[in-house]
XYZ file of C-alpha atoms in Angstrom:
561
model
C 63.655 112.736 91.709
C 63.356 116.620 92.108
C 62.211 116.205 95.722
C 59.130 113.787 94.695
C 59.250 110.992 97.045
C 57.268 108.465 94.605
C 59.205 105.334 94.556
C 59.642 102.746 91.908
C 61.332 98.956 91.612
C 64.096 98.201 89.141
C 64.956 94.412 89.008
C 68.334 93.169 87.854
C 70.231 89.963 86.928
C 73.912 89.911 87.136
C 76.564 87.137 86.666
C 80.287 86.752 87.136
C 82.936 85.011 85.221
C 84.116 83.682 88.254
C 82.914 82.127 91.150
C 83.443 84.298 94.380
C 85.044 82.879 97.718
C 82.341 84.863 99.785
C 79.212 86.978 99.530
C 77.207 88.529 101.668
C 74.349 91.510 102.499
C 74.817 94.644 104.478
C 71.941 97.277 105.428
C 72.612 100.835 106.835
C 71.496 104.086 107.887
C 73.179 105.342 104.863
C 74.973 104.294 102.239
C 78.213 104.802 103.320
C 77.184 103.983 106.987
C 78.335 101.368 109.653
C 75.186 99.203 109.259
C 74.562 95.860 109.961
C 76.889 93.297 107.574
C 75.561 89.368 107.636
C 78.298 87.243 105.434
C 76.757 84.216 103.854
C 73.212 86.183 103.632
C 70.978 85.895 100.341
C 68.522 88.433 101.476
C 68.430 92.142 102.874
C 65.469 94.120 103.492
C 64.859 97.585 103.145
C 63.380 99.502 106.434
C 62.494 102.349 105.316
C 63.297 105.259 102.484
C 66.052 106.858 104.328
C 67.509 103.590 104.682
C 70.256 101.509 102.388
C 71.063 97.758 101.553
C 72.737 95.956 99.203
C 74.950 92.722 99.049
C 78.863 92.232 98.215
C 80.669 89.790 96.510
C 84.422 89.031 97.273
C 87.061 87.214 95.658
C 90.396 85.514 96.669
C 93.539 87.513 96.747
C 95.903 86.699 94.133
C 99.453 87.581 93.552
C 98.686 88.369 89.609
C 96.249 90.760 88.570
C 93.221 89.495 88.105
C 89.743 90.497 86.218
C 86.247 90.034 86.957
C 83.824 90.606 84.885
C 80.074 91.247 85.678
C 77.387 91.217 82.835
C 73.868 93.239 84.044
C 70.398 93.349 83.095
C 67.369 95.307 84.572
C 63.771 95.068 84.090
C 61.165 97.520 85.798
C 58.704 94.443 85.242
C 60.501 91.664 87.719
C 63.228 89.806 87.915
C 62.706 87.197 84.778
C 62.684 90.384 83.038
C 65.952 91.142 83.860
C 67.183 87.546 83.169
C 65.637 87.616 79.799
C 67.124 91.162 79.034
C 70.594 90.088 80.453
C 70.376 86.739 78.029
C 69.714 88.931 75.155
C 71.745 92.055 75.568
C 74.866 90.690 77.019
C 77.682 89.927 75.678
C 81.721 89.824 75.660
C 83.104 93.400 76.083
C 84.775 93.259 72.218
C 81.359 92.496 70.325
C 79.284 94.462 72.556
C 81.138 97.637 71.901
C 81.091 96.799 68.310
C 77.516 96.577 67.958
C 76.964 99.903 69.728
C 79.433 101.664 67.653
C 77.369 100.345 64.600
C 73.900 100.821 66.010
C 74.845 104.939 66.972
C 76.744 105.261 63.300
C 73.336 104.119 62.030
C 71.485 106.381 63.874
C 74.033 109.526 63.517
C 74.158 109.505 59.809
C 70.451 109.935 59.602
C 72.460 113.880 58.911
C 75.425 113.582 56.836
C 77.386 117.028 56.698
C 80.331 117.775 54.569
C 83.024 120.325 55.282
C 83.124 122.615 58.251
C 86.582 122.284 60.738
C 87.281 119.162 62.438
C 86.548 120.738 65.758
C 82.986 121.930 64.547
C 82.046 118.563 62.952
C 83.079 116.930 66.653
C 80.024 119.773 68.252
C 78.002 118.827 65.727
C 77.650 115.055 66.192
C 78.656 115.039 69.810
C 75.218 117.181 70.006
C 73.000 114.996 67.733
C 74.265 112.121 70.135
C 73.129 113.723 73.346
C 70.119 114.800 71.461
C 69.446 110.722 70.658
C 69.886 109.505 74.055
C 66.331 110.330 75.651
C 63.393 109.764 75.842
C 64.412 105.656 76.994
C 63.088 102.725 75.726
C 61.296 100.781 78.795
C 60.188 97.738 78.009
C 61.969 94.454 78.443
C 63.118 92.383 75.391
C 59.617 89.837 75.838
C 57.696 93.305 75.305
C 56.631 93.764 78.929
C 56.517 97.260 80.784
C 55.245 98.541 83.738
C 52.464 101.037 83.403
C 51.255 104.259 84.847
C 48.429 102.009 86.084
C 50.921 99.747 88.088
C 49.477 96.548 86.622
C 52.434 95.320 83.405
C 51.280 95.813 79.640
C 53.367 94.317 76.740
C 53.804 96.898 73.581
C 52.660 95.850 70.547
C 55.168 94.064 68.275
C 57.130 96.096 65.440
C 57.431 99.136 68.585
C 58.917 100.522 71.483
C 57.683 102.066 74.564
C 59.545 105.472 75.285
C 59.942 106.551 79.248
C 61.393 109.950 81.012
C 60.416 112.669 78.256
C 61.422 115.515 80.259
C 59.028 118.005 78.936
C 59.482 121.369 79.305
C 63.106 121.270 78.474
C 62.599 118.795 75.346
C 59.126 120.232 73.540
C 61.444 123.570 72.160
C 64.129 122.268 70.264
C 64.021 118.058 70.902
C 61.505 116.725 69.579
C 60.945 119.005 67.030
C 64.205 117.733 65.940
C 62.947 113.903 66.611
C 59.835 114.639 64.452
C 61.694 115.505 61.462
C 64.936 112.307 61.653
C 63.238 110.041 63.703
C 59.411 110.332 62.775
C 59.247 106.067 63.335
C 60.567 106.307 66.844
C 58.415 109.735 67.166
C 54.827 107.820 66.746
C 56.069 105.319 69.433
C 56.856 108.523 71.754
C 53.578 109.608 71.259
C 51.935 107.106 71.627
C 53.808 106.108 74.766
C 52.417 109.763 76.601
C 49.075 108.403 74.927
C 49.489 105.277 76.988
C 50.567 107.705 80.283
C 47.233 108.781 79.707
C 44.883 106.120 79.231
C 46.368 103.835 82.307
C 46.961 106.651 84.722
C 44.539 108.977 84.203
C 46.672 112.440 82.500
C 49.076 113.584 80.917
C 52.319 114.469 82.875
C 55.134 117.264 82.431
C 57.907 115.304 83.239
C 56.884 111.531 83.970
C 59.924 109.672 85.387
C 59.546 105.652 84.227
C 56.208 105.269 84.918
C 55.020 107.855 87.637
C 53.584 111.438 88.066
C 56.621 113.620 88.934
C 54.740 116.829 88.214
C 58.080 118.901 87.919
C 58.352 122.206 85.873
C 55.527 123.670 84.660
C 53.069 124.095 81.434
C 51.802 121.467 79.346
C 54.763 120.534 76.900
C 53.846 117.097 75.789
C 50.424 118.342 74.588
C 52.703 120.510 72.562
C 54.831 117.476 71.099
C 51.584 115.346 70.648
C 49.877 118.253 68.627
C 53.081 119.289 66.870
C 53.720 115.389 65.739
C 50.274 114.974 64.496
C 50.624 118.518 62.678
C 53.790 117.200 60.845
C 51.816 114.567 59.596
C 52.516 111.635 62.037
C 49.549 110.359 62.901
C 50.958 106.523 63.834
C 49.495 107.187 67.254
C 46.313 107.291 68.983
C 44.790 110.491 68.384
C 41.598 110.177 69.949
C 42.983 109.439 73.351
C 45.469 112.358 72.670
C 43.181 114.442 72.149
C 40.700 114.065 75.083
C 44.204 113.801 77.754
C 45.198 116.972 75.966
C 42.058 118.732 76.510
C 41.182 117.836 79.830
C 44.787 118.966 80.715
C 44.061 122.376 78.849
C 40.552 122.885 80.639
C 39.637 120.536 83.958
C 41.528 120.468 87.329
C 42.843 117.015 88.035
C 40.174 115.483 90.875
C 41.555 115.539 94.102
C 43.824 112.945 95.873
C 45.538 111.864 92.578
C 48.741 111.567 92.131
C 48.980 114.091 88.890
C 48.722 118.037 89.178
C 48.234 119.005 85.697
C 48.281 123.010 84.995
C 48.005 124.221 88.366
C 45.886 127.649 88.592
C 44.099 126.315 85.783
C 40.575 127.200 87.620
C 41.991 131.134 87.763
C 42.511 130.504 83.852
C 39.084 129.209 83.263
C 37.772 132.774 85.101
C 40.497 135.150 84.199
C 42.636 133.645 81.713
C 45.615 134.082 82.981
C 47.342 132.594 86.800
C 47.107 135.665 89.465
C 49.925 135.871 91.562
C 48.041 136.325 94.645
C 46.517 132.640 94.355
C 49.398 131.198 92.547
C 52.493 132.340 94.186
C 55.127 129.875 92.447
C 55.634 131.380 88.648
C 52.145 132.844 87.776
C 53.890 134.661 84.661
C 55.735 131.965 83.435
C 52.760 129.355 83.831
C 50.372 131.501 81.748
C 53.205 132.245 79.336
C 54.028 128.259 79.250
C 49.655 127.634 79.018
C 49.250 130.105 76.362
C 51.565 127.824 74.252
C 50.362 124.443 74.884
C 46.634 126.123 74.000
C 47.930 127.491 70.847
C 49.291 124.415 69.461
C 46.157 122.451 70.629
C 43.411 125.368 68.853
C 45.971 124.207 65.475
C 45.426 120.624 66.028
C 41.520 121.285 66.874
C 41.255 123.155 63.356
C 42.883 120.293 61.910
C 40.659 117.724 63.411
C 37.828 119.788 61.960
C 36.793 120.690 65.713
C 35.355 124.714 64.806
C 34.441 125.254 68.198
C 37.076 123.886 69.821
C 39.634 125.433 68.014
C 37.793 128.657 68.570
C 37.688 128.443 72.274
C 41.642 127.197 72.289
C 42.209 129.912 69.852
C 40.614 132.476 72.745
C 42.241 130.999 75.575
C 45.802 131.115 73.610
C 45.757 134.871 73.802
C 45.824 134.759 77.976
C 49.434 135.669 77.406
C 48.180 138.883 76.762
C 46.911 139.564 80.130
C 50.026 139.854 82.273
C 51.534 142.036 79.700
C 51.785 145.112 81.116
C 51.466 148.241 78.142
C 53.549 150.537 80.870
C 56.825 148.733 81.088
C 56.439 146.575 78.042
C 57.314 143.289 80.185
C 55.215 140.038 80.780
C 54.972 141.034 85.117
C 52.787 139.431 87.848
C 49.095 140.160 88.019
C 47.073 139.706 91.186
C 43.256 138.325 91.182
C 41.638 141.854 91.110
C 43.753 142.734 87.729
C 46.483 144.732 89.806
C 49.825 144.342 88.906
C 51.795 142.953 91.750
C 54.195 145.619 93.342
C 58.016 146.105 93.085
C 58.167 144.338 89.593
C 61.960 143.992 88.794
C 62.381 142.601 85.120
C 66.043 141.627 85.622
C 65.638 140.012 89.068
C 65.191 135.816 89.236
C 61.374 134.733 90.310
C 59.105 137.479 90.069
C 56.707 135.466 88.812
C 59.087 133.722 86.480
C 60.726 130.063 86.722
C 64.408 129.441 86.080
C 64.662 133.112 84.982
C 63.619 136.766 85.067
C 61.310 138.896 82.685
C 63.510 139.673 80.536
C 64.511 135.715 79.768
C 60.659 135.246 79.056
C 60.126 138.643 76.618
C 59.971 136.744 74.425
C 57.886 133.803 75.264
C 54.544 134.282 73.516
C 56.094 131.995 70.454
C 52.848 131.701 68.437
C 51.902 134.581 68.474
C 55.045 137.258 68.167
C 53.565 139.411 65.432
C 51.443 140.884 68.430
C 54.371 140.995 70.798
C 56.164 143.139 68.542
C 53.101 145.247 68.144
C 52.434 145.325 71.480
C 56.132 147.066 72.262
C 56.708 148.442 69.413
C 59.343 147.422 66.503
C 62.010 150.103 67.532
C 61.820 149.359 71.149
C 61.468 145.311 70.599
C 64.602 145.403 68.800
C 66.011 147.701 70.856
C 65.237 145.581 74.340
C 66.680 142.234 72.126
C 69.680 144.641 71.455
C 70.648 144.851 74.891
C 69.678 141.694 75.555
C 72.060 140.138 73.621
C 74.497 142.437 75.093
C 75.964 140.455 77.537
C 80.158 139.917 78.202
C 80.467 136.704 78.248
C 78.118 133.624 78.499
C 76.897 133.222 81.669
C 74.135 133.569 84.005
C 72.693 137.051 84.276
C 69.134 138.291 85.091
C 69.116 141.079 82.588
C 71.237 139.228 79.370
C 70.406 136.456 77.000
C 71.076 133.078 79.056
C 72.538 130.300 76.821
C 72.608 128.356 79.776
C 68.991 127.601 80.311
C 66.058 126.433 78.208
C 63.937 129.568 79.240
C 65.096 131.526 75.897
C 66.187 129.343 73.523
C 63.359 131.419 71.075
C 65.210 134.205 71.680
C 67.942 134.867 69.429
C 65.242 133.915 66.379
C 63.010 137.181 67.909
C 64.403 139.304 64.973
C 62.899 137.377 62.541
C 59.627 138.630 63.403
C 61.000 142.175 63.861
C 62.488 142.777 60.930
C 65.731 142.514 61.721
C 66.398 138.864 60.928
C 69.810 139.828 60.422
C 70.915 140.328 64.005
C 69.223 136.952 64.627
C 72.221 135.570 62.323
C 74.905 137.509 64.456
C 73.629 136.221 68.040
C 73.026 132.471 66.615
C 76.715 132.290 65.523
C 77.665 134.235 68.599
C 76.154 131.062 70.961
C 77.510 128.523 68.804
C 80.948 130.045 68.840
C 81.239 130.861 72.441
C 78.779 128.141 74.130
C 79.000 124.719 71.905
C 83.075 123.555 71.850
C 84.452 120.361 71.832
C 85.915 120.966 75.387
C 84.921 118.875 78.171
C 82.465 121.693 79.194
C 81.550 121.869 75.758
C 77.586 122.007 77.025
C 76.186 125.237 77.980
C 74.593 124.611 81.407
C 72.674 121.259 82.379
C 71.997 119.556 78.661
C 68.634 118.745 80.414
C 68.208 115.582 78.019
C 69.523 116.639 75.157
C 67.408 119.950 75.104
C 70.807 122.295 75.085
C 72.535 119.970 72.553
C 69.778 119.559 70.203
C 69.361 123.766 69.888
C 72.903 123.268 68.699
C 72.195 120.689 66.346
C 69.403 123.186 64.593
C 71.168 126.191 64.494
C 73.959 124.463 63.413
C 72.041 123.402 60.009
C 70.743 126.510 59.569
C 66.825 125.824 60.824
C 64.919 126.566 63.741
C 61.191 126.316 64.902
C 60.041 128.830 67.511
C 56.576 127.639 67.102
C 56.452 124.002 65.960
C 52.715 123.444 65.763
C 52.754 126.354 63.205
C 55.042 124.290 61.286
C 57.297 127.126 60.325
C 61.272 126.840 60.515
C 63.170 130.056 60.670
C 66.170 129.772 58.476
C 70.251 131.077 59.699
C 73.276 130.724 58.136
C 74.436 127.265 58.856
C 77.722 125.932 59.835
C 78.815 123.647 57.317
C 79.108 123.808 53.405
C 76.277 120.756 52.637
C 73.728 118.910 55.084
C 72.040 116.146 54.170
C 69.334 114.784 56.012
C 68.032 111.127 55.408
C 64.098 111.267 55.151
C 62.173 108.213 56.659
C 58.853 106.596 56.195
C 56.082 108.439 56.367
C 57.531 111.523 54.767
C 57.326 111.551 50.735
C 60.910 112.722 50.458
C 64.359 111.204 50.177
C 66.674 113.420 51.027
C 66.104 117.258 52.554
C 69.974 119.360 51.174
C 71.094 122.375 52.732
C 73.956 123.956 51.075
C 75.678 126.947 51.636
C 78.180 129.065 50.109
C 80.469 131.416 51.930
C 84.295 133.114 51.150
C 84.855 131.922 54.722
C 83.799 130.324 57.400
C 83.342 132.837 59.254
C 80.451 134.370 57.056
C 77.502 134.344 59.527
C 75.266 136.727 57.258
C 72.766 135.380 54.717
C 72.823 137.200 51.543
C 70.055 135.300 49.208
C 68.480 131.638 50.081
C 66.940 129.604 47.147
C 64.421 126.859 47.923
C 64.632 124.384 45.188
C 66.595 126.493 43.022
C 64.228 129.568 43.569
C 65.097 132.928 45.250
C 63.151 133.387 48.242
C 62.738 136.571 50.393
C 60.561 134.708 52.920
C 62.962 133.991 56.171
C 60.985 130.906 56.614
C 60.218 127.179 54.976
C 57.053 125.028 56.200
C 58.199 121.615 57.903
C 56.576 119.882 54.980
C 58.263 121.430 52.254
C 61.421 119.876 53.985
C 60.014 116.511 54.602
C 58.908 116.562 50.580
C 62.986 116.965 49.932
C 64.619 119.470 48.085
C 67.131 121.902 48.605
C 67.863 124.878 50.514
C 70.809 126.936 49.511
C 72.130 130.025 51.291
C 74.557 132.565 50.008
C 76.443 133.553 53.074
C 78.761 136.589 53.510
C 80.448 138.967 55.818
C 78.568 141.623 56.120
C 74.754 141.915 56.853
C 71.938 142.127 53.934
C 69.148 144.507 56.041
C 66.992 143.651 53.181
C 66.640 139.606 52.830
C 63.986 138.684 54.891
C 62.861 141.747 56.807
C 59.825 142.649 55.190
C 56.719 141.995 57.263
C 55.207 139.225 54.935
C 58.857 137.583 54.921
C 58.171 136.677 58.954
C 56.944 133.393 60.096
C 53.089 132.893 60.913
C 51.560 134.421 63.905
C 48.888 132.724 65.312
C 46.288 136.299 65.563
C 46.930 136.550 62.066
């Protein structure tokens, strides 16, 4: 997985519906090598990682077509696991398709919309599928799973344990989605990095089944876990949460284990933020990515009633402030001594930056853009954001908006802090139009998980969270006449309604939004207010309105303020 060479065991049970007329193993350099095949053999062993095995199955010849069919189950736990999964799960073809069918229809029309173009409605739930598929259950029907500890746990009853949250794509748009139409199966995924943490010792970025992977960068699950307790789901152990999540924000892993955590986090302790000099992979992007996770965690602290904790989070949130440089009014590289690092190219990939350039991450101090905008200045932020968003076509380009990468999704909602929220509008339709189509490359980029897909699915109702630990939810015109979204236990609500009005579809501008049939100027609404029900309606139209939402008390919550 991403060059780690950790290796795990997967189990697996399979059965025919016929017998076969020979069998056999094979092992090989490679897995399409000449190796060694023994006919008759029950048993193959591996010889090293660059090697291959594996055993065949043949049948006789017939003069008719013919069908096999092969059921399969796997365990991570051993190979009864896999029989006992296999006896459970498998069935004939017919039945087995019918029960998925009704299972996903379940789980789809947790959102109901109503109207919209065929083709849209196909984005729309082929999105909120992808965006359903991870994290992955892992334990076997008995309850069994294989921890981060090696040694095999069994979940308590009535839950699941979750496996393969890929972090730093999932924490932006994911599982802030997750939280609000899945908040059961969200307490079980926090709990399950809770688990991570108490058998193995942290708190991962991107665990892979039950191992340290280390990939990307930042702390994004501390982000989920404080996010998910914020929204008010506190099914999970918070107390464990809390002391992985700190210890990740603060301590340097001890050596010889097999996590990382935040590396340059002993440059952050001194100088709050990661010098390029001593840090040469991303420096920028890992303070900008830090800054975050500590932001979220200060909230949680001050809702824990932890004062000084919160304060010192609070502090160490405002690193991101450190590699901004007041010349060129970019996030750039900073060496140890304070120096900014030398031939600092904002539109140029690296430099400090991961999976994009400086101007992808302008916008990447997410709880805290009322000083960002300060910081540049409102004409020239919105000016930067106007070129930014600038670009020909979709594609990949160091200087333009990138709607093929998670590195930006904030982006388009930076006008809503800029008073502008109004262009915001423009560039969210623009994406949807041009990057989410029911075409077979109807995904911008890699869907990394469902992170890509589940942006759609937002922006496509009309709500967005660039910070979800300050529980704020930007609000944009959405794409379809009525929403309904399907509240679950623990929320007090029903049912949370977006409607919208518009001549056309094609109206991308909002005119007036009432929140439970009151007019509000406010371009915002507080997770809770959704998960309470009610409605949100827009009035959508062709041309801009410059004046809803564009005052400075109408922006979402900063975190300095």
């Amino acid at each position: 997985f991403c060059t780690n060479k950790q290796t795990y065991r997967v189990y697996f049970a399979m059965t025919f519906d016929k017998p076969f007329t020979s069998f056999g193993t094979w092992t090989g350099d490679h897995y399409d090598s000449q190796g060694l095949v023994v006919e008759g053999s029950r048993a193959a062993e591996q010889r090293g990682h660059e090697s291959w095995t594996g055993a065949y199955a043949s049948w006789a010849a017939s003069a008719e077509p013919q069908t096999i069919t092969a059921n399969v189950g796997i365990s991570y736990v051993d190979v009864a696991g896999a029989e006992k999964n296999l006896a459970a799960e498998a069935a004939e073809f017919p039945a087995a398709r019918r029960a998925a069918e009704a299972a996903w229809n379940k789980e789809l029309s947790k959102i109901e919309i109503e109207g919209g173009t065929s083709e849209r409605r196909r984005v729309f739930y082929t999105a909120l599928y992808h965006s359903l598929m991870m994290p992955k259950i892992f334990e076997d029907v008995d309850g069994r799973y294989a921890g981060f500890d090696k040694l095999v746990h069994t979940v308590d009853a009535g839950h699941h344990i979750y496996a393969d949250f890929s972090g730093w794509d999932v924490y932006r748009s994911e599982m802030p989605l997750l939280a609000l139409i899945e908040p059961q199966r969200m307490q079980d995924m926090a709990q399950s990095i809770v688990l991570m943490y108490r058998q193995g010792g942290w708190i991962d970025r991107w665990p892979q089944n039950n191992l340290y992977t280390n990939d990307m960068i930042g702390s994004p699950l501390t982000i989920v876990l404080s996010s998910a307790w914020l929204d008010g789901l506190h099914g999970f152990d918070i107390d464990g949460a809390w002391e992985g999540m700190l210890k990740d924000a603060t301590q340097a892993p001890p050596a010889g284990k097999l996590y990382e955590g935040e590396d340059g986090v002993e440059w952050v302790n001194k100088l709050r933020y990661v010098p390029s000099d001593k840090v040469v992979y991303g420096s920028v992007a890992k303070t900008l990515e830090y800054a975050v996770a500590y932001a979220s965690l200060a909230r949680l602290a001050k809702d824990l009633g932890k004062t000084d904790e919160a304060n010192m989070l609070r502090e160490r949130a405002m690193s991101y402030r450190n590699v901004f440089d007041t010349e060129t009014k970019f996030f750039r590289p900073r060496n140890a001594d304070g120096t900014w690092v030398n031939g600092f190219n904002p539109e140029q990939d690296g430099h400090g930056f991961v999976e994009g350039s400086g101007w992808h991450y302008q916008t990447l101090a997410p709880a805290d853009m009322a000083w960002l905008v300060k910081a540049v200045g409102r004409e020239r932020f919105n000016a930067q954001l106007d070129d930014f968003f600038h670009y020909p076509a979709p594609g990949w380009y160091g200087q333009y908006y990138n709607p093929l990468n998670e590195t930006d999704l904030q982006a388009p909602f930076a006008y809503y802090f800029s008073g502008e929220p109004w262009k915001s509008q423009r560039a969210v339709r623009r994406v949807l139009q041009e990057s989410y189509t029911d075409s077979p490359d109807g995904v911008p980029g890699n869907d990394d998980l469902g992170a890509m897909s589940s942006w759609a699915v937002l922006s496509m109702m009309g709500i967005y969270s660039v910070d979800p630990a300050s529980q704020a939810w930007e609000l944009v015109g959405p794409s379809f006449p009525k929403i309904v979204v399907h509240l679950q236990a623990p929320y007090t609500g029903k049912n949370f309604t977006i409607l919208s009005e518009a001549s056309q579809a094609s109206d991308a501008y909002i005119q007036s939004v009432q929140v439970n049939g009151k007019l509000q100027d406010r371009n915002w609404i507080s997770f809770h207010d959704m998960t309470a029900g009610g409605t949100v309606q827009f009035m959508m139209g062709p041309q801009p309105n410059t004046k809803w939402g564009a005052a400075e008390r109408d922006a979402p919550p900063s975190l300095s303020e």
